[in-house]
mmCIF file of C-alpha atoms and ligand atoms in Angstrom:
data_model
loop_
_atom_site.group_PDB
_atom_site.id
_atom_site.type_symbol
_atom_site.label_atom_id
_atom_site.label_comp_id
_atom_site.label_asym_id
_atom_site.label_seq_id
_atom_site.Cartn_x
_atom_site.Cartn_y
_atom_site.Cartn_z
ATOM 1 C CA MET A 1 239.372 -83.928 206.274
ATOM 2 C CA ASN A 2 241.662 -81.398 208.039
ATOM 3 C CA LEU A 3 243.695 -83.383 210.063
ATOM 4 C CA THR A 4 245.274 -80.835 212.099
ATOM 5 C CA GLU A 5 242.403 -79.841 213.963
ATOM 6 C CA LEU A 6 241.499 -83.293 214.462
ATOM 7 C CA ASN A 7 244.663 -84.174 215.579
ATOM 8 C CA GLY A 8 244.494 -81.112 218.560
ATOM 9 C CA ILE A 9 240.960 -82.844 219.335
ATOM 10 C CA ALA A 10 242.152 -85.154 219.792
ATOM 11 C CA THR A 11 244.921 -84.466 221.524
ATOM 12 C CA ALA A 12 242.979 -82.584 223.764
ATOM 13 C CA MET A 13 241.051 -84.940 225.026
ATOM 14 C CA VAL A 14 243.628 -86.894 226.388
ATOM 15 C CA VAL A 15 245.450 -84.214 227.997
ATOM 16 C CA SER A 16 247.629 -85.553 231.055
ATOM 17 C CA GLY A 17 245.905 -84.610 234.259
ATOM 18 C CA LYS A 18 242.794 -84.946 233.061
ATOM 19 C CA GLY A 19 240.401 -87.722 231.089
ATOM 20 C CA ILE A 20 236.367 -88.297 229.628
ATOM 21 C CA LEU A 21 233.175 -88.204 231.210
ATOM 22 C CA ALA A 22 231.179 -91.613 229.485
ATOM 23 C CA ALA A 23 227.520 -90.798 230.301
ATOM 24 C CA ASP A 24 226.604 -91.865 226.871
ATOM 25 C CA GLU A 25 224.284 -94.477 228.722
ATOM 26 C CA SER A 26 221.596 -94.839 226.451
ATOM 27 C CA SER A 27 217.939 -94.976 228.036
ATOM 28 C CA GLY A 28 218.076 -98.794 229.222
ATOM 29 C CA THR A 29 220.770 -98.595 230.485
ATOM 30 C CA ILE A 30 220.744 -95.055 232.802
ATOM 31 C CA LYS A 31 217.184 -96.883 233.544
ATOM 32 C CA LYS A 32 219.558 -100.294 235.284
ATOM 33 C CA ARG A 33 221.501 -97.077 237.106
ATOM 34 C CA PHE A 34 218.268 -95.326 237.942
ATOM 35 C CA ASP A 35 216.566 -98.290 239.385
ATOM 36 C CA ALA A 36 219.549 -99.213 242.006
ATOM 37 C CA ILE A 37 219.300 -95.845 243.580
ATOM 38 C CA GLY A 38 215.436 -95.662 243.389
ATOM 39 C CA VAL A 39 215.033 -93.219 241.219
ATOM 40 C CA GLU A 40 212.255 -93.265 238.231
ATOM 41 C CA SER A 41 214.213 -93.066 235.324
ATOM 42 C CA THR A 42 211.646 -90.153 233.689
ATOM 43 C CA GLU A 43 213.734 -87.782 231.874
ATOM 44 C CA GLU A 44 213.639 -84.862 233.417
ATOM 45 C CA ASN A 45 215.442 -87.112 236.516
ATOM 46 C CA ARG A 46 217.360 -88.096 233.845
ATOM 47 C CA ARG A 47 218.332 -83.915 232.649
ATOM 48 C CA ASP A 48 218.240 -82.249 236.160
ATOM 49 C CA TYR A 49 221.177 -86.163 237.238
ATOM 50 C CA ARG A 50 223.498 -85.187 234.307
ATOM 51 C CA GLU A 51 223.270 -81.412 234.655
ATOM 52 C CA MET A 52 224.285 -82.019 237.531
ATOM 53 C CA LEU A 53 227.459 -83.444 237.070
ATOM 54 C CA PHE A 54 228.061 -81.336 233.971
ATOM 55 C CA ARG A 55 227.726 -78.059 236.715
ATOM 56 C CA SER A 56 230.500 -79.621 238.829
ATOM 57 C CA GLN A 57 232.555 -76.907 238.175
ATOM 58 C CA GLU A 58 236.157 -77.744 239.940
ATOM 59 C CA ALA A 59 235.453 -81.533 238.199
ATOM 60 C CA MET A 60 234.302 -80.156 234.786
ATOM 61 C CA SER A 61 236.749 -76.982 234.567
ATOM 62 C CA GLN A 62 240.087 -78.979 235.907
ATOM 63 C CA CYS A 63 240.104 -82.606 235.399
ATOM 64 C CA ILE A 64 237.486 -83.846 232.289
ATOM 65 C CA SER A 65 238.931 -82.768 228.889
ATOM 66 C CA GLY A 66 235.253 -83.905 227.640
ATOM 67 C CA VAL A 67 232.469 -85.275 227.816
ATOM 68 C CA ILE A 68 230.621 -88.430 225.889
ATOM 69 C CA LEU A 69 226.208 -87.467 225.241
ATOM 70 C CA TYR A 70 223.807 -89.908 224.867
ATOM 71 C CA ASP A 71 221.551 -88.687 221.429
ATOM 72 C CA GLU A 72 219.204 -87.511 223.804
ATOM 73 C CA THR A 73 221.394 -85.539 226.299
ATOM 74 C CA ILE A 74 223.060 -83.856 222.985
ATOM 75 C CA TRP A 75 219.502 -82.230 222.390
ATOM 76 C CA GLN A 76 219.107 -80.905 226.677
ATOM 77 C CA ASP A 77 218.482 -78.019 227.364
ATOM 78 C CA ALA A 78 219.041 -76.835 231.493
ATOM 79 C CA LYS A 79 216.369 -75.990 233.376
ATOM 80 C CA ASP A 80 216.862 -72.445 233.302
ATOM 81 C CA GLY A 81 217.375 -73.223 229.773
ATOM 82 C CA THR A 82 220.232 -74.012 228.444
ATOM 83 C CA PRO A 83 221.410 -76.406 226.103
ATOM 84 C CA LEU A 84 223.505 -78.619 228.444
ATOM 85 C CA VAL A 85 226.210 -79.019 224.862
ATOM 86 C CA LYS A 86 226.935 -74.664 226.117
ATOM 87 C CA LEU A 87 227.371 -76.250 230.238
ATOM 88 C CA ILE A 88 229.919 -78.859 228.746
ATOM 89 C CA GLU A 89 231.503 -76.112 226.031
ATOM 90 C CA GLN A 90 231.949 -72.864 228.760
ATOM 91 C CA SER A 91 232.752 -75.822 231.984
ATOM 92 C CA GLY A 92 236.474 -76.111 228.886
ATOM 93 C CA ALA A 93 235.397 -79.978 228.159
ATOM 94 C CA ILE A 94 234.135 -80.852 224.664
ATOM 95 C CA PRO A 95 231.219 -81.930 224.266
ATOM 96 C CA GLY A 96 231.000 -85.621 221.943
ATOM 97 C CA ILE A 97 228.358 -87.660 220.888
ATOM 98 C CA LYS A 98 227.720 -92.049 220.690
ATOM 99 C CA VAL A 99 226.729 -92.571 217.874
ATOM 100 C CA ASP A 100 226.477 -96.144 217.011
ATOM 101 C CA GLU A 101 222.807 -97.608 217.793
ATOM 102 C CA GLY A 102 223.453 -100.726 219.674
ATOM 103 C CA THR A 103 223.886 -104.251 219.730
ATOM 104 C CA GLN A 104 221.813 -107.123 217.708
ATOM 105 C CA ALA A 105 222.142 -110.613 217.528
ATOM 106 C CA LEU A 106 225.599 -112.157 214.842
ATOM 107 C CA PRO A 107 223.419 -114.797 212.463
ATOM 108 C CA MET A 108 225.750 -117.954 212.369
ATOM 109 C CA CYS A 109 227.574 -117.129 215.644
ATOM 110 C CA PRO A 110 225.580 -118.387 218.864
ATOM 111 C CA GLY A 111 226.407 -115.699 221.802
ATOM 112 C CA GLU A 112 227.420 -113.258 219.502
ATOM 113 C CA LEU A 113 226.740 -109.870 219.395
ATOM 114 C CA VAL A 114 227.431 -107.359 216.559
ATOM 115 C CA THR A 115 227.256 -103.155 216.585
ATOM 116 C CA VAL A 116 225.195 -101.618 214.424
ATOM 117 C CA GLY A 117 224.237 -97.072 213.337
ATOM 118 C CA LEU A 118 225.953 -96.628 210.255
ATOM 119 C CA ASP A 119 222.965 -96.148 208.299
ATOM 120 C CA LYS A 120 222.591 -92.603 207.462
ATOM 121 C CA LEU A 121 225.771 -91.888 209.950
ATOM 122 C CA ALA A 122 226.653 -89.361 207.632
ATOM 123 C CA GLU A 123 223.652 -87.335 208.300
ATOM 124 C CA ARG A 124 223.579 -87.962 211.536
ATOM 125 C CA LEU A 125 227.271 -86.758 211.881
ATOM 126 C CA LYS A 126 226.284 -83.443 210.203
ATOM 127 C CA LYS A 127 223.923 -82.872 212.279
ATOM 128 C CA TYR A 128 225.444 -83.035 215.918
ATOM 129 C CA TYR A 129 229.124 -81.496 214.656
ATOM 130 C CA GLU A 130 226.387 -78.178 214.129
ATOM 131 C CA ARG A 131 224.955 -78.796 217.709
ATOM 132 C CA GLY A 132 229.034 -78.725 219.149
ATOM 133 C CA ALA A 133 230.081 -82.177 219.188
ATOM 134 C CA ARG A 134 233.895 -82.070 217.811
ATOM 135 C CA PHE A 135 234.032 -86.414 219.072
ATOM 136 C CA ALA A 136 232.445 -89.552 218.586
ATOM 137 C CA LYS A 137 231.942 -93.225 220.015
ATOM 138 C CA TRP A 138 231.387 -96.373 218.832
ATOM 139 C CA ARG A 139 231.601 -99.042 221.100
ATOM 140 C CA ALA A 140 231.680 -103.008 219.935
ATOM 141 C CA VAL A 141 231.637 -106.022 222.280
ATOM 142 C CA ILE A 142 233.510 -108.920 222.568
ATOM 143 C CA ASP A 143 232.813 -111.613 224.394
ATOM 144 C CA ILE A 144 234.858 -114.648 225.781
ATOM 145 C CA GLY A 145 233.708 -117.681 226.643
ATOM 146 C CA SER A 146 233.563 -120.848 225.327
ATOM 147 C CA GLY A 147 234.915 -120.837 222.401
ATOM 148 C CA ILE A 148 234.484 -117.506 221.985
ATOM 149 C CA PRO A 149 234.965 -114.680 220.288
ATOM 150 C CA SER A 150 234.265 -116.283 216.622
ATOM 151 C CA MET A 151 237.013 -114.684 213.907
ATOM 152 C CA THR A 152 233.996 -113.520 212.701
ATOM 153 C CA ALA A 153 232.408 -111.620 214.968
ATOM 154 C CA ILE A 154 235.930 -110.215 215.882
ATOM 155 C CA SER A 155 236.228 -109.262 212.236
ATOM 156 C CA VAL A 156 232.449 -107.508 211.660
ATOM 157 C CA ASN A 157 232.764 -105.787 214.351
ATOM 158 C CA ALA A 158 236.139 -104.148 213.022
ATOM 159 C CA HIS A 159 235.290 -103.528 210.354
ATOM 160 C CA ALA A 160 231.761 -101.503 211.756
ATOM 161 C CA LEU A 161 234.539 -99.868 213.787
ATOM 162 C CA ALA A 162 236.319 -98.682 210.631
ATOM 163 C CA ARG A 163 233.430 -97.970 208.923
ATOM 164 C CA TYR A 164 232.629 -95.831 211.278
ATOM 165 C CA ALA A 165 235.910 -93.494 212.013
ATOM 166 C CA ALA A 166 236.097 -92.282 208.815
ATOM 167 C CA LEU A 167 232.297 -91.779 207.946
ATOM 168 C CA CYS A 168 233.904 -89.396 211.409
ATOM 169 C CA GLN A 169 236.845 -87.947 210.500
ATOM 170 C CA ALA A 170 235.366 -86.773 206.574
ATOM 171 C CA ALA A 171 232.877 -85.416 209.369
ATOM 172 C CA GLN A 172 235.565 -83.415 211.183
ATOM 173 C CA ILE A 173 234.979 -85.414 214.155
ATOM 174 C CA VAL A 174 236.908 -87.234 215.749
ATOM 175 C CA PRO A 175 236.018 -90.990 216.213
ATOM 176 C CA ILE A 176 236.917 -92.506 219.646
ATOM 177 C CA VAL A 177 237.109 -96.363 218.750
ATOM 178 C CA GLU A 178 236.053 -98.670 221.396
ATOM 179 C CA PRO A 179 235.861 -102.244 220.355
ATOM 180 C CA GLU A 180 235.538 -103.353 224.337
ATOM 181 C CA VAL A 181 236.285 -106.851 225.659
ATOM 182 C CA LEU A 182 233.908 -108.005 228.352
ATOM 183 C CA MET A 183 235.780 -108.421 231.760
ATOM 184 C CA ASP A 184 232.193 -110.944 232.920
ATOM 185 C CA GLY A 185 234.012 -114.621 232.354
ATOM 186 C CA ASP A 186 235.812 -116.451 234.161
ATOM 187 C CA HIS A 187 238.856 -116.195 232.116
ATOM 188 C CA ASP A 188 242.659 -115.547 233.418
ATOM 189 C CA ILE A 189 244.248 -112.328 232.505
ATOM 190 C CA ASP A 190 246.821 -114.153 230.049
ATOM 191 C CA ARG A 191 243.313 -114.969 228.424
ATOM 192 C CA CYS A 192 241.838 -111.313 227.885
ATOM 193 C CA TYR A 193 245.020 -110.191 226.534
ATOM 194 C CA GLU A 194 245.358 -112.759 224.350
ATOM 195 C CA VAL A 195 242.094 -112.138 222.953
ATOM 196 C CA THR A 196 242.645 -108.212 223.337
ATOM 197 C CA GLN A 197 245.571 -108.503 221.080
ATOM 198 C CA ARG A 198 243.696 -110.155 218.312
ATOM 199 C CA VAL A 199 240.617 -107.121 218.345
ATOM 200 C CA LEU A 200 243.562 -104.623 218.669
ATOM 201 C CA ASN A 201 245.652 -106.055 215.634
ATOM 202 C CA LYS A 202 242.238 -106.692 213.432
ATOM 203 C CA THR A 203 241.041 -103.544 214.379
ATOM 204 C CA PHE A 204 244.258 -101.528 213.319
ATOM 205 C CA GLN A 205 244.475 -103.512 210.544
ATOM 206 C CA GLU A 206 240.757 -102.735 209.190
ATOM 207 C CA LEU A 207 240.957 -98.828 210.439
ATOM 208 C CA ARG A 208 244.283 -98.329 207.706
ATOM 209 C CA VAL A 209 242.524 -100.779 204.907
ATOM 210 C CA GLN A 210 239.682 -97.829 205.805
ATOM 211 C CA ARG A 211 241.912 -94.908 205.336
ATOM 212 C CA VAL A 212 241.657 -94.147 209.100
ATOM 213 C CA ALA A 213 244.237 -91.101 210.187
ATOM 214 C CA LEU A 214 245.339 -92.209 212.929
ATOM 215 C CA GLU A 215 246.885 -89.582 214.010
ATOM 216 C CA GLY A 216 242.708 -87.742 214.124
ATOM 217 C CA MET A 217 241.303 -90.569 216.636
ATOM 218 C CA VAL A 218 241.271 -91.552 220.317
ATOM 219 C CA LEU A 219 241.479 -95.484 220.495
ATOM 220 C CA LYS A 220 239.309 -96.969 223.995
ATOM 221 C CA PRO A 221 240.391 -100.054 224.805
ATOM 222 C CA ASN A 222 239.682 -102.806 227.423
ATOM 223 C CA MET A 223 242.796 -102.966 230.127
ATOM 224 C CA ALA A 224 244.110 -106.702 230.120
ATOM 225 C CA ILE A 225 242.224 -107.738 232.826
ATOM 226 C CA SER A 226 241.371 -110.661 235.076
ATOM 227 C CA GLY A 227 237.465 -111.890 234.259
ATOM 228 C CA LYS A 228 235.337 -111.124 237.613
ATOM 229 C CA LYS A 229 234.714 -114.096 238.164
ATOM 230 C CA CYS A 230 238.059 -116.023 237.717
ATOM 231 C CA ALA A 231 239.362 -117.428 240.947
ATOM 232 C CA LYS A 232 242.915 -115.452 240.993
ATOM 233 C CA GLN A 233 242.653 -111.567 239.841
ATOM 234 C CA ALA A 234 245.594 -110.314 238.646
ATOM 235 C CA SER A 235 247.402 -107.154 240.655
ATOM 236 C CA VAL A 236 247.080 -103.708 239.576
ATOM 237 C CA GLU A 237 250.907 -103.855 239.176
ATOM 238 C CA GLU A 238 250.236 -107.032 236.648
ATOM 239 C CA VAL A 239 246.548 -105.238 235.235
ATOM 240 C CA ALA A 240 249.529 -102.414 234.723
ATOM 241 C CA GLU A 241 252.534 -104.202 233.587
ATOM 242 C CA LYS A 242 250.570 -106.697 230.861
ATOM 243 C CA THR A 243 248.358 -103.799 229.836
ATOM 244 C CA ILE A 244 251.437 -101.326 229.016
ATOM 245 C CA ARG A 245 252.803 -104.165 227.359
ATOM 246 C CA LEU A 246 250.066 -105.544 225.249
ATOM 247 C CA LEU A 247 248.978 -101.648 223.837
ATOM 248 C CA LYS A 248 253.128 -100.626 223.123
ATOM 249 C CA ALA A 249 252.326 -104.331 221.258
ATOM 250 C CA CYS A 250 249.184 -103.195 219.262
ATOM 251 C CA VAL A 251 248.839 -99.305 219.801
ATOM 252 C CA PRO A 252 250.980 -97.441 216.625
ATOM 253 C CA ALA A 253 252.713 -93.822 218.574
ATOM 254 C CA ALA A 254 250.298 -92.393 215.779
ATOM 255 C CA VAL A 255 247.351 -92.549 217.664
ATOM 256 C CA PRO A 256 247.873 -89.169 219.711
ATOM 257 C CA GLY A 257 246.285 -91.069 222.904
ATOM 258 C CA ILE A 258 244.476 -93.706 225.093
ATOM 259 C CA ALA A 259 241.778 -93.063 226.755
ATOM 260 C CA PHE A 260 240.275 -96.316 229.139
ATOM 261 C CA LEU A 261 236.379 -97.427 229.867
ATOM 262 C CA SER A 262 236.096 -98.842 233.698
ATOM 263 C CA GLY A 263 234.412 -102.106 232.788
ATOM 264 C CA GLY A 264 233.095 -102.740 235.686
ATOM 265 C CA GLN A 265 235.820 -102.652 237.815
ATOM 266 C CA SER A 266 234.930 -101.042 241.105
ATOM 267 C CA ASP A 267 236.010 -96.876 241.151
ATOM 268 C CA GLU A 268 239.407 -97.785 242.960
ATOM 269 C CA GLU A 269 240.662 -99.652 240.999
ATOM 270 C CA ALA A 270 240.310 -98.230 237.713
ATOM 271 C CA THR A 271 242.123 -95.314 239.187
ATOM 272 C CA ALA A 272 245.047 -97.953 240.675
ATOM 273 C CA HIS A 273 245.223 -99.313 237.488
ATOM 274 C CA LEU A 274 246.173 -95.916 235.302
ATOM 275 C CA ASN A 275 248.225 -94.918 238.159
ATOM 276 C CA ALA A 276 250.445 -97.911 237.806
ATOM 277 C CA MET A 277 250.631 -97.706 234.010
ATOM 278 C CA HIS A 278 251.905 -94.013 234.255
ATOM 279 C CA LYS A 279 254.766 -96.091 236.787
ATOM 280 C CA LEU A 280 256.019 -97.492 234.746
ATOM 281 C CA GLY A 281 258.196 -94.577 232.261
ATOM 282 C CA ARG A 282 257.505 -93.114 229.344
ATOM 283 C CA LEU A 283 255.212 -93.412 227.014
ATOM 284 C CA PRO A 284 254.324 -92.935 223.380
ATOM 285 C CA TRP A 285 250.495 -91.691 223.369
ATOM 286 C CA GLY A 286 248.628 -89.690 226.048
ATOM 287 C CA LEU A 287 247.408 -91.902 228.945
ATOM 288 C CA THR A 288 243.428 -90.951 230.184
ATOM 289 C CA PHE A 289 240.689 -92.249 231.407
ATOM 290 C CA SER A 290 237.146 -92.848 229.476
ATOM 291 C CA TYR A 291 235.452 -94.093 232.752
ATOM 292 C CA GLY A 292 231.544 -95.129 232.242
ATOM 293 C CA ARG A 293 230.613 -96.329 236.271
ATOM 294 C CA ALA A 294 234.061 -95.278 238.074
ATOM 295 C CA LEU A 295 233.575 -91.800 237.277
ATOM 296 C CA GLN A 296 229.103 -92.179 238.719
ATOM 297 C CA ALA A 297 229.007 -94.979 240.590
ATOM 298 C CA ALA A 298 229.249 -92.457 243.510
ATOM 299 C CA PRO A 299 227.961 -89.223 242.218
ATOM 300 C CA GLN A 300 224.960 -91.485 241.652
ATOM 301 C CA LYS A 301 224.533 -92.801 245.529
ATOM 302 C CA ALA A 302 224.767 -89.946 246.827
ATOM 303 C CA TRP A 303 222.393 -87.596 244.927
ATOM 304 C CA SER A 304 219.803 -90.639 244.433
ATOM 305 C CA GLY A 305 217.046 -88.586 242.755
ATOM 306 C CA LYS A 306 216.965 -85.315 245.499
ATOM 307 C CA ALA A 307 217.460 -81.970 244.640
ATOM 308 C CA GLU A 308 219.184 -81.441 248.271
ATOM 309 C CA ASN A 309 221.208 -84.108 247.579
ATOM 310 C CA VAL A 310 223.183 -82.021 243.857
ATOM 311 C CA ALA A 311 225.785 -80.540 246.523
ATOM 312 C CA ALA A 312 226.377 -83.948 248.004
ATOM 313 C CA GLY A 313 226.835 -85.790 243.824
ATOM 314 C CA GLN A 314 228.835 -82.527 242.594
ATOM 315 C CA THR A 315 231.256 -83.150 246.092
ATOM 316 C CA ALA A 316 231.566 -87.059 245.287
ATOM 317 C CA PHE A 317 232.457 -86.190 241.275
ATOM 318 C CA SER A 318 234.304 -83.850 242.068
ATOM 319 C CA HIS A 319 236.124 -86.514 243.596
ATOM 320 C CA ARG A 320 236.901 -89.262 241.272
ATOM 321 C CA ALA A 321 237.305 -86.817 239.068
ATOM 322 C CA ARG A 322 240.247 -85.377 241.235
ATOM 323 C CA MET A 323 241.150 -88.657 241.839
ATOM 324 C CA ASN A 324 241.097 -90.079 237.906
ATOM 325 C CA GLY A 325 242.938 -87.051 236.990
ATOM 326 C CA LEU A 326 246.004 -87.421 239.373
ATOM 327 C CA ALA A 327 246.428 -90.925 237.960
ATOM 328 C CA SER A 328 246.364 -89.575 234.730
ATOM 329 C CA LYS A 329 249.874 -88.072 235.768
ATOM 330 C CA GLY A 330 251.396 -90.920 237.661
ATOM 331 C CA GLU A 331 250.604 -88.936 241.147
ATOM 332 C CA TRP A 332 247.390 -90.589 242.402
ATOM 333 C CA GLN A 333 247.879 -92.698 246.084
ATOM 334 C CA SER A 334 245.564 -94.730 247.925
ATOM 335 C CA SER A 335 246.139 -92.620 250.879
ATOM 336 C CA LEU A 336 244.196 -89.597 249.549
ATOM 337 C CA GLU A 337 240.964 -92.223 249.351
ATOM 338 C CA LYS A 338 241.256 -92.364 252.484
ATOM 339 C CA LYS A 339 241.752 -88.878 253.994
ATOM 340 C CA ALA A 340 238.052 -87.818 251.646
ATOM 341 C CA ALA A 341 235.698 -90.559 253.003
HETATM 342 C C1 5MM B 1 228.334 -95.269 230.165
HETATM 343 O O1 5MM B 1 228.539 -96.546 229.517
HETATM 344 C C2 5MM B 1 228.757 -96.523 227.564
HETATM 345 C C3 5MM B 1 226.964 -97.266 226.808
HETATM 346 O O2 5MM B 1 227.032 -98.063 227.508
HETATM 347 P P1 5MM B 1 224.984 -98.536 226.272
HETATM 348 O O3 5MM B 1 225.198 -98.399 225.297
HETATM 349 O O4 5MM B 1 225.410 -100.176 227.015
HETATM 350 O O5 5MM B 1 223.802 -98.054 228.008
HETATM 351 C C4 5MM B 1 229.322 -97.354 227.591
HETATM 352 O O6 5MM B 1 229.782 -97.861 226.340
HETATM 353 C C5 5MM B 1 230.370 -96.629 227.920
HETATM 354 O O7 5MM B 1 230.562 -96.062 227.739
HETATM 355 C C6 5MM B 1 232.133 -97.699 228.261
HETATM 356 O O8 5MM B 1 231.622 -98.945 228.394
HETATM 357 C C7 5MM B 1 232.363 -96.464 229.429
HETATM 358 O O9 5MM B 1 232.026 -97.100 230.503
HETATM 359 P P2 5MM B 1 232.695 -98.182 231.919
HETATM 360 O O10 5MM B 1 231.516 -98.576 232.573
HETATM 361 O O11 5MM B 1 233.160 -99.396 231.569
HETATM 362 O O12 5MM B 1 233.709 -96.982 232.654
#
């Protein structure tokens, strides 16, 4: 393992002003997104849609540091025969790959999940590296509900995240470690804080046990935020203050960067929260976005599967990427959204 090189890649992924485009929707998830805009989820449509994003010159070159791809996409070529990975590289962004194989029910733990995909991961990482991937992503899913999460679910998911991260670094690939605490429930922000703290502490404990070099990874956490169904929604300032307090307590300064998931927040909320965190003063790590829905909902709607809407889709994507790029420097203002509308 060349840790200097891994650290350089991780640092570039979280550079101020840029963030990561999570375009790694699995087949089931992208079908749901396409259903919502009335587009059939064929291989060609998925390619055309992602090609539209990766050819958004302004967004890709100025605001996107890296792109997380799904297995199908990393092997696909653009309409003119250029590999999609090359389009990303040409824009100056770093190609990455989702390597988990989704979740399965966790035995003995009703309602809880464990992420799978460690079998043959070393071989798959070698092929992805040869294709150009320089970072990878693995997402663990922790739900909050009555009596959950169990310590069992937190432990097995943290163990798998650390095993994945060690395999990545041995393959000279930067691991994005994503332990996502879902915001689907009716819990309040303090319950989210407490569960996320347990999850992050266990994850870093496992990373240390399995000798993962913290300097060569990126953390992709949820924010400390109210559950979607909670009657009392925390303000932007409270989310920012509690999230930074939580991360400072749990994430060692050796980690080069943190890139948030959006988790079902609206586009503007996800931007406002990141921006507010940067208003709180200097931070020990790079802090940016790795959004899926909060970057793609607008371009998906604008595109709606029609070739004549590609420019509109790219404009919508560039706008969200620019807003989040500004938020990663604490320079976003809501008036910038209104001007664009
Ligand atoms: C883009 O969605 C990713 C893949 O999800 P599935 O494996 O369920 O299809 C997902 O992991 C994503 O990278 C993160 O959840 C962040 O995306 P959001 O939409 O939460 O910002």
